[in-house]
Short mmCIF file of C-alpha atoms and ligand atoms in Angstrom, two decimals:
data_model
loop_
_atom_site.label_atom_id
_atom_site.label_comp_id
_atom_site.label_asym_id
_atom_site.label_seq_id
_atom_site.Cartn_x
_atom_site.Cartn_y
_atom_site.Cartn_z
CA MET A 179 102.06 128.04 90.77
CA LYS A 180 98.24 128.69 91.34
CA PHE A 181 97.76 132.48 91.32
CA PRO A 182 94.58 132.53 89.56
CA ALA A 183 93.53 135.77 90.92
CA LEU A 184 96.45 137.69 90.34
CA ALA A 185 95.76 139.67 87.36
CA ALA A 186 92.49 140.48 88.84
CA SER A 187 94.14 142.26 92.33
CA LEU A 188 96.89 143.62 89.83
CA LEU A 189 93.54 145.93 88.41
CA MET A 190 91.86 146.46 91.76
CA LEU A 191 95.33 148.38 92.58
CA ALA A 192 94.58 151.88 93.36
CA PRO A 193 98.72 153.02 93.49
CA LEU A 194 99.65 155.60 95.80
CA ALA A 195 101.00 158.66 94.34
CA GLY A 196 104.67 157.68 92.63
CA ALA A 197 104.46 154.36 94.00
CA GLN A 198 106.15 151.27 91.99
CA PRO A 199 104.02 148.77 90.50
CA VAL A 200 104.66 145.59 92.26
CA ASP A 201 105.16 142.66 90.31
CA LEU A 202 102.72 140.45 92.46
CA ALA A 203 103.55 136.84 90.65
CA ARG A 204 106.94 137.62 91.97
CA SER A 205 106.02 138.49 95.37
CA GLN A 206 104.69 136.45 98.37
CA LEU A 207 103.49 136.64 101.53
CA THR A 208 104.16 133.14 103.50
CA PHE A 209 103.92 132.20 107.20
CA THR A 210 105.05 129.28 109.04
CA MET A 211 103.94 127.81 112.22
CA LYS A 212 104.83 124.88 114.29
CA GLN A 213 102.16 122.21 114.47
CA MET A 214 102.60 119.27 116.89
CA ASN A 215 106.20 120.83 116.72
CA VAL A 216 106.49 120.16 112.93
CA PRO A 217 106.78 123.24 110.95
CA VAL A 218 104.12 123.72 108.48
CA SER A 219 104.08 126.47 105.76
CA GLY A 220 101.28 128.64 104.45
CA SER A 221 100.70 131.80 102.24
CA PHE A 222 98.34 133.98 101.05
CA ARG A 223 97.40 133.74 97.39
CA LYS A 224 95.46 137.37 96.88
CA PHE A 225 96.84 140.22 97.88
CA SER A 226 97.58 144.17 96.79
CA ALA A 227 100.41 145.73 97.58
CA ASN A 228 101.47 149.70 97.04
CA VAL A 229 105.28 150.04 97.75
CA ASP A 230 107.36 153.18 97.26
CA PHE A 231 111.12 152.20 98.14
CA ASN A 232 114.48 153.53 96.82
CA PRO A 233 117.66 151.90 98.34
CA GLN A 234 118.97 155.31 98.27
CA LYS A 235 116.34 157.17 100.09
CA PRO A 236 114.77 153.91 102.65
CA GLU A 237 113.34 157.00 105.11
CA ALA A 238 111.32 157.90 102.08
CA GLY A 239 109.81 154.39 101.84
CA ARG A 240 106.32 153.65 102.23
CA ALA A 241 104.45 150.25 101.94
CA ASP A 242 100.41 149.87 101.95
CA ILE A 243 99.75 145.71 101.88
CA VAL A 244 96.40 144.59 101.63
CA ILE A 245 95.59 140.95 101.84
CA ASP A 246 92.22 138.52 101.15
CA THR A 247 92.31 136.30 103.95
CA ALA A 248 89.89 134.01 102.73
CA SER A 249 92.87 133.23 100.02
CA ILE A 250 94.76 131.74 102.48
CA ALA A 251 96.46 128.60 101.21
CA LEU A 252 97.90 125.45 103.43
CA PRO A 253 98.74 122.34 103.64
CA THR A 254 95.02 120.70 103.45
CA ARG A 255 91.82 121.99 101.60
CA GLU A 256 90.37 120.66 104.91
CA ALA A 257 92.87 123.17 107.00
CA GLU A 258 92.01 126.01 104.63
CA ALA A 259 88.39 125.59 105.15
CA GLU A 260 89.00 125.69 108.80
CA ALA A 261 91.31 128.90 108.69
CA ARG A 262 88.33 130.64 107.20
CA LYS A 263 85.92 129.99 110.25
CA LYS A 264 85.15 132.28 113.33
CA ASP A 265 88.05 130.88 115.83
CA TRP A 266 90.76 131.49 112.84
CA PHE A 267 90.50 134.14 110.91
CA ASN A 268 87.11 134.85 110.32
CA THR A 269 87.08 135.76 107.06
CA ALA A 270 83.01 136.46 106.67
CA GLN A 271 83.41 139.27 109.15
CA PHE A 272 87.40 139.98 108.38
CA PRO A 273 87.99 139.64 104.93
CA GLN A 274 90.87 141.61 104.54
CA ALA A 275 94.25 142.01 106.97
CA ARG A 276 96.53 145.18 106.12
CA PHE A 277 99.79 146.22 106.98
CA THR A 278 101.15 150.13 106.85
CA SER A 279 104.17 151.21 107.49
CA THR A 280 105.32 154.08 109.65
CA ALA A 281 108.78 154.38 109.02
CA MET A 282 111.41 152.60 106.77
CA LYS A 283 115.30 153.41 107.91
CA ALA A 284 118.48 151.97 106.39
CA LEU A 285 120.77 149.07 108.89
CA GLY A 286 123.67 149.41 107.04
CA GLY A 287 124.81 147.08 103.88
CA ASN A 288 121.52 146.06 101.93
CA ARG A 289 119.53 145.69 105.53
CA TYR A 290 116.81 147.93 106.11
CA GLN A 291 113.86 148.28 108.77
CA VAL A 292 110.42 148.78 108.33
CA ASN A 293 108.00 149.69 111.01
CA GLY A 294 104.43 149.67 110.68
CA ARG A 295 100.64 148.47 111.70
CA LEU A 296 99.40 145.16 111.27
CA THR A 297 95.64 144.58 111.23
CA LEU A 298 94.33 140.85 111.60
CA LYS A 299 90.97 140.19 112.36
CA GLY A 300 90.36 143.74 113.45
CA VAL A 301 93.43 143.49 115.88
CA THR A 302 95.90 146.34 115.23
CA ARG A 303 99.68 145.97 116.98
CA ASP A 304 102.33 147.54 116.15
CA VAL A 305 105.28 145.49 114.19
CA THR A 306 108.76 145.77 113.51
CA ALA A 307 110.28 143.94 110.25
CA PRO A 308 113.95 144.07 109.08
CA PHE A 309 114.49 143.50 105.34
CA THR A 310 117.10 143.33 102.74
CA ALA A 311 116.70 144.77 99.49
CA ARG A 312 118.46 143.59 95.78
CA ALA A 313 118.25 144.23 92.37
CA GLU A 314 117.53 141.02 90.40
CA ASN A 315 116.34 140.74 87.10
CA GLY A 316 114.76 143.85 86.38
CA VAL A 317 113.18 144.35 89.70
CA THR A 318 114.09 145.32 93.18
CA LEU A 319 113.81 142.37 95.44
CA VAL A 320 112.71 143.10 98.82
CA GLU A 321 112.65 140.49 101.31
CA GLY A 322 112.30 139.98 105.25
CA SER A 323 110.41 138.44 108.08
CA LEU A 324 108.96 138.97 111.25
CA PRO A 325 107.58 136.73 114.03
CA ILE A 326 104.25 137.24 115.19
CA SER A 327 102.32 135.85 118.26
CA ARG A 328 98.69 134.63 116.62
CA LEU A 329 96.76 134.83 119.87
CA ALA A 330 98.15 138.72 119.91
CA PHE A 331 95.73 138.87 117.19
CA ARG A 332 93.09 136.32 118.28
CA ILE A 333 93.76 133.77 115.18
CA GLY A 334 92.90 130.43 116.92
CA GLU A 335 90.47 130.91 119.63
CA GLY A 336 88.28 128.51 121.55
CA SER A 337 89.97 125.11 121.88
CA TRP A 338 92.51 126.19 119.18
CA SER A 339 94.21 128.91 121.55
CA ASP A 340 96.01 125.63 123.07
CA THR A 341 99.60 126.29 121.92
CA GLY A 342 100.96 122.45 122.27
CA THR A 343 99.25 121.55 118.94
CA VAL A 344 99.81 125.04 117.12
CA ALA A 345 102.39 126.73 118.74
CA ASP A 346 101.64 130.80 119.37
CA ASP A 347 104.82 131.65 117.23
CA VAL A 348 104.34 132.49 113.83
CA GLN A 349 106.62 133.54 111.37
CA LEU A 350 105.53 135.90 108.54
CA SER A 351 107.74 136.26 105.64
CA PHE A 352 107.11 138.53 102.79
CA ARG A 353 109.00 138.96 99.55
CA MET A 354 107.83 142.02 97.28
CA ALA A 355 109.07 142.58 93.67
CA LEU A 356 109.36 146.25 92.83
CA LYS A 357 109.47 147.02 89.18
CA GLY A 358 111.47 150.17 87.87
CA GLN A 359 113.26 152.66 90.13
CA MET B 266 120.01 78.18 109.30
CA ASN B 267 118.05 75.65 109.06
CA PRO B 268 115.29 75.30 106.43
CA HIS B 269 113.41 73.10 107.92
CA SER B 270 112.56 73.77 111.39
CA GLU B 271 109.23 72.94 112.59
CA ARG B 272 108.76 76.45 114.52
CA TYR B 273 109.52 79.87 113.51
CA THR B 274 112.06 81.67 115.56
CA ALA B 275 111.33 83.28 118.84
CA LEU B 276 112.32 86.88 116.71
CA GLN B 277 110.00 86.17 114.09
CA VAL B 278 107.19 85.08 116.09
CA ILE B 279 107.25 88.17 118.34
CA LEU B 280 107.55 90.56 115.30
CA HIS B 281 104.53 88.81 113.85
CA TRP B 282 102.22 89.33 116.80
CA LEU B 283 103.60 92.87 116.96
CA MET B 284 103.08 93.65 113.68
CA ALA B 285 99.50 92.14 113.79
CA LEU B 286 99.03 94.16 116.67
CA LEU B 287 100.27 97.60 115.60
CA LEU B 288 98.82 96.95 112.09
CA VAL B 289 95.05 96.52 113.60
CA GLY B 290 95.53 99.44 115.86
CA THR B 291 97.12 101.88 113.34
CA PHE B 292 94.05 100.53 110.73
CA ALA B 293 91.30 100.93 113.89
CA PHE B 294 92.75 104.44 115.10
CA GLY B 295 93.23 105.66 111.56
CA TRP B 296 89.67 105.19 110.34
CA TYR B 297 88.41 106.66 113.53
CA LEU B 298 90.49 109.75 113.31
CA SER B 299 89.74 110.23 109.30
CA THR B 300 85.87 110.64 110.28
CA LEU B 301 86.73 113.29 112.93
CA PRO B 302 86.27 117.33 112.24
CA LEU B 303 89.45 119.33 112.21
CA SER B 304 90.86 120.22 116.01
CA PRO B 305 93.63 120.40 117.88
CA GLU B 306 92.95 116.65 119.08
CA LYS B 307 92.68 115.54 115.81
CA PHE B 308 96.03 116.90 114.51
CA ARG B 309 97.69 115.50 117.54
CA TRP B 310 95.99 111.97 116.84
CA ILE B 311 97.18 112.08 113.01
CA ALA B 312 100.77 113.08 114.76
CA TRP B 313 100.15 109.86 116.61
CA HIS B 314 99.05 107.88 113.69
CA LYS B 315 101.88 108.88 111.82
CA TRP B 316 104.20 107.53 114.59
CA ALA B 317 102.62 104.39 114.90
CA GLY B 318 102.64 103.95 110.87
CA ILE B 319 106.47 104.69 110.88
CA LEU B 320 106.79 102.05 113.47
CA ALA B 321 105.32 99.64 111.73
CA LEU B 322 107.29 100.37 108.46
CA ALA B 323 110.18 99.54 110.50
CA LEU B 324 109.41 96.54 111.85
CA GLY B 325 108.13 95.49 108.49
CA ILE B 326 112.00 96.04 107.10
CA TRP B 327 113.13 94.02 110.28
CA ARG B 328 110.74 91.27 109.55
CA LEU B 329 111.45 90.95 105.97
CA THR B 330 115.30 91.15 106.51
CA VAL B 331 114.80 88.39 109.20
CA ARG B 332 112.55 86.49 106.67
CA PHE B 333 115.49 86.65 103.88
CA TYR B 334 117.89 85.08 106.60
CA ARG B 335 115.67 82.52 107.92
CA ARG B 336 112.98 80.75 105.41
CA PRO B 337 110.29 79.91 107.16
CA PRO B 338 109.30 75.74 108.15
CA ALA B 339 107.87 74.18 105.16
CA LEU B 340 104.31 74.00 104.72
CA PRO B 341 102.43 71.31 105.63
CA ALA B 342 102.94 68.08 103.23
CA SER B 343 99.08 67.95 102.78
CA MET B 344 98.16 71.31 101.08
CA SER B 345 97.39 71.03 97.71
CA PRO B 346 99.92 72.76 95.58
CA LEU B 347 97.48 75.38 94.79
CA ALA B 348 96.99 76.16 98.58
CA VAL B 349 100.76 76.24 98.38
CA ARG B 350 100.74 78.86 95.83
CA ALA B 351 97.82 80.82 97.09
CA ALA B 352 99.40 81.15 100.60
CA HIS B 353 102.89 82.25 99.08
CA ALA B 354 100.83 85.13 96.78
CA GLY B 355 99.08 86.12 99.77
CA HIS B 356 102.41 86.21 102.12
CA VAL B 357 104.22 88.05 99.32
CA LEU B 358 100.80 90.37 98.96
CA LEU B 359 101.25 91.36 103.14
CA TYR B 360 104.75 91.95 102.78
CA LEU B 361 104.56 94.40 100.13
CA LEU B 362 101.63 96.16 101.66
CA MET B 363 103.15 96.21 105.42
CA LEU B 364 105.65 98.57 103.31
CA ALA B 365 103.36 100.29 100.76
CA VAL B 366 100.63 101.46 103.37
CA PRO B 367 103.14 103.19 105.68
CA LEU B 368 105.40 104.56 102.63
CA SER B 369 102.22 105.79 100.81
CA GLY B 370 101.42 107.69 104.26
CA TRP B 371 104.52 109.06 104.87
CA THR B 372 104.80 110.18 101.13
CA MET B 373 101.39 111.64 101.33
CA SER B 374 101.98 113.96 104.65
CA SER B 375 105.54 115.12 102.41
CA ALA B 376 103.38 115.79 99.31
CA TYR B 377 100.96 118.32 101.74
CA GLY B 378 104.32 119.94 102.99
CA ILE B 379 104.14 118.23 106.16
CA PRO B 380 107.34 116.72 107.60
CA VAL B 381 107.08 113.61 109.60
CA VAL B 382 108.78 114.01 113.02
CA TRP B 383 108.99 110.83 114.59
CA LEU B 384 107.58 111.23 117.86
CA GLY B 385 108.45 114.96 117.75
CA LEU B 386 111.88 114.31 118.05
CA LEU B 387 113.32 112.43 114.70
CA PRO B 388 113.04 114.38 111.69
CA LEU B 389 112.34 112.28 108.73
CA PRO B 390 113.25 113.07 105.20
CA ASP B 391 110.50 114.37 102.76
CA LEU B 392 110.01 111.68 100.28
CA VAL B 393 108.68 114.03 97.22
CA SER B 394 108.31 117.99 97.78
CA ALA B 395 105.50 119.72 98.46
CA ASP B 396 102.65 119.70 95.83
CA PRO B 397 99.39 119.31 97.62
CA ALA B 398 97.31 118.09 94.46
CA LEU B 399 99.77 115.44 94.90
CA GLY B 400 99.10 114.91 98.44
CA GLU B 401 95.16 114.28 97.63
CA ARG B 402 95.95 111.77 95.06
CA LEU B 403 98.82 109.82 97.77
CA LYS B 404 95.66 110.56 100.55
CA SER B 405 93.22 108.09 98.01
CA LEU B 406 96.14 105.67 97.31
CA HIS B 407 96.87 105.26 101.47
CA GLU B 408 93.02 104.59 101.46
CA THR B 409 93.03 101.95 98.78
CA LEU B 410 96.09 100.15 100.19
CA VAL B 411 95.08 100.10 103.26
CA TRP B 412 91.50 98.46 102.73
CA LEU B 413 93.73 95.92 100.62
CA LEU B 414 95.78 94.95 103.41
CA ALA B 415 92.68 94.66 105.54
CA LEU B 416 91.52 92.34 103.38
CA LEU B 417 94.23 90.55 102.97
CA VAL B 418 94.71 90.29 106.64
CA VAL B 419 91.19 89.01 107.11
CA GLY B 420 91.58 86.38 104.59
CA HIS B 421 95.10 85.46 106.43
CA VAL B 422 93.11 85.18 109.84
CA LEU B 423 90.58 82.87 107.77
CA ALA B 424 93.34 80.97 106.07
CA ALA B 425 95.05 80.11 109.54
CA LEU B 426 91.71 79.23 111.33
CA LYS B 427 90.86 76.93 108.53
CA HIS B 428 94.25 75.04 109.21
CA GLN B 429 93.24 75.08 112.85
CA LEU B 430 89.71 74.21 112.89
CA ILE B 431 88.95 72.43 109.81
CA ASP B 432 92.39 70.71 108.29
CA ARG B 433 93.36 70.58 112.30
CA ASP B 434 97.23 70.08 111.02
CA GLY B 435 98.51 72.13 113.64
CA LEU B 436 100.05 75.21 111.50
CA MET B 437 99.18 77.70 113.94
CA SER B 438 101.32 76.09 116.65
CA ARG B 439 104.36 77.13 114.87
CA MET B 440 103.38 80.89 115.55
CA ARG B 441 102.73 80.52 118.96
CA LEU B 442 104.35 82.66 121.64
CA ARG B 443 105.37 79.99 123.74
CA SER B 444 106.84 76.79 122.46
CA GLY B 445 105.63 73.60 123.44
CA HIS B 446 103.93 70.52 122.23
CA HIS B 447 101.98 70.54 119.40
C1 HEM C 188 100.84 100.38 109.00
C2 HEM C 188 100.60 101.52 108.65
C3 HEM C 188 99.15 102.31 108.54
C4 HEM C 188 98.09 102.19 108.50
C5 HEM C 188 97.74 100.68 108.89
C6 HEM C 188 97.24 103.22 108.34
C7 HEM C 188 95.86 103.17 108.40
C8 HEM C 188 95.25 104.05 107.98
C9 HEM C 188 93.64 104.38 107.94
C10 HEM C 188 92.72 103.11 108.09
C11 HEM C 188 93.38 105.51 107.59
C12 HEM C 188 92.15 106.01 107.16
C13 HEM C 188 91.48 106.09 105.92
C14 HEM C 188 90.09 106.41 105.38
O1 HEM C 188 89.90 107.27 104.89
O2 HEM C 188 89.54 105.15 104.93
C15 HEM C 188 94.93 106.23 107.26
C16 HEM C 188 94.33 107.86 107.06
C17 HEM C 188 95.57 108.19 107.08
N1 HEM C 188 97.01 107.76 107.26
FE1 HEM C 188 97.64 105.99 107.60
N2 HEM C 188 97.95 103.97 108.23
C18 HEM C 188 99.53 103.89 108.30
C19 HEM C 188 100.47 104.79 108.01
C20 HEM C 188 100.80 105.47 107.97
C21 HEM C 188 101.65 106.49 107.78
C22 HEM C 188 103.15 106.14 108.30
C23 HEM C 188 101.57 107.76 107.86
C24 HEM C 188 102.14 109.27 107.71
C25 HEM C 188 103.41 109.44 108.05
C26 HEM C 188 99.97 107.90 107.43
C27 HEM C 188 99.20 108.90 107.38
C28 HEM C 188 97.91 109.12 107.60
C29 HEM C 188 97.15 110.44 107.15
C30 HEM C 188 97.92 111.74 106.77
C31 HEM C 188 95.81 109.55 107.04
C32 HEM C 188 94.45 110.87 106.80
C33 HEM C 188 93.94 111.24 108.10
C34 HEM C 188 92.82 112.31 107.67
O3 HEM C 188 91.72 111.66 107.70
O4 HEM C 188 93.14 113.54 107.31
N3 HEM C 188 99.73 106.87 108.07
N4 HEM C 188 95.55 105.64 107.55
#
């Protein structure tokens, strides 16, 4: 699909010591919210990810994901332009969002959990997300999701804080394709 | 079934005028909201516009079904063959656009990746899978078709007025809500 800036963001990566290279073309950060009670999805086209995860030693896992907020993808261009404005992501003042893990643990089977700090629009909150890991086509696919409150991060201020048109609950989903072991 | 009755049936008359109201209303409302900047109100109004358009689609399908079972009353014998042909062509196009305009809107919404949930209650199937570039093209198509439909509706009204005021052939009474003398 449209990932023109991927090569550039790959180059920008400053890997964590021992971090696995992430295949960004096969990784994605998406979100789903309810607009007029209808599920609508979007994603971030550009992000960098430093992830170190070994399913055998999940406690040693680490993740640091930096998102270019202006790269937001939404159903219409009009909506994308709106999302960059002050009331939403205010990308001029907050060009980056970031997730940094603080702990990982096994939940049994191929299920794990990551705790970390999510910073969006200058607001930092502790979040927890369950995820799964499985080997596929030479990479380890790590997939999970977590519900967040957009209003807790001041995403959608002013008239947009009305949750009747755009709901407060947003489901964030991530898929990271980790190369090598 | 009587192919040569003088009037349209009560059901056909009611559907005709409901459709007229709905088309003019949805058109004016759609045009107005397309001029607004994005806001929560616009989101809400676009949803209402979609609901009204889907209702028009359902009414259009109903009308066409009725039309197949019940032929319209014959046109006045005073009309020239050319006028009869023009009337038929106009009506075929009106029916086609009555379906094509809401269908293009629905397909646009699907292409943008926004499902249509009628009245916020009844989820309708996506007609195509999400593809924003296709959505942009379908938006232009919706706009083009809707202006064609508007032109046709204006022509339709002018033709009806000509029958009423110039030809004075009483054609309009066949579509009157209350039956009576004509
Ligand atoms: C009889 C049915 C319909 C009529 C007469 C109608 C009419 C219109 C008109 C006049 C516009 C503005 C076009 C312009 O910019 O010039 C519009 C826009 C639009 N219509 Fe419809 N429409 C109908 C059905 C539908 C349906 C069924 C849907 C979707 C399910 C739909 C979705 C839209 C959308 C998304 C827009 C763009 C609004 C914007 O500017 O963001 N329409 N329509």
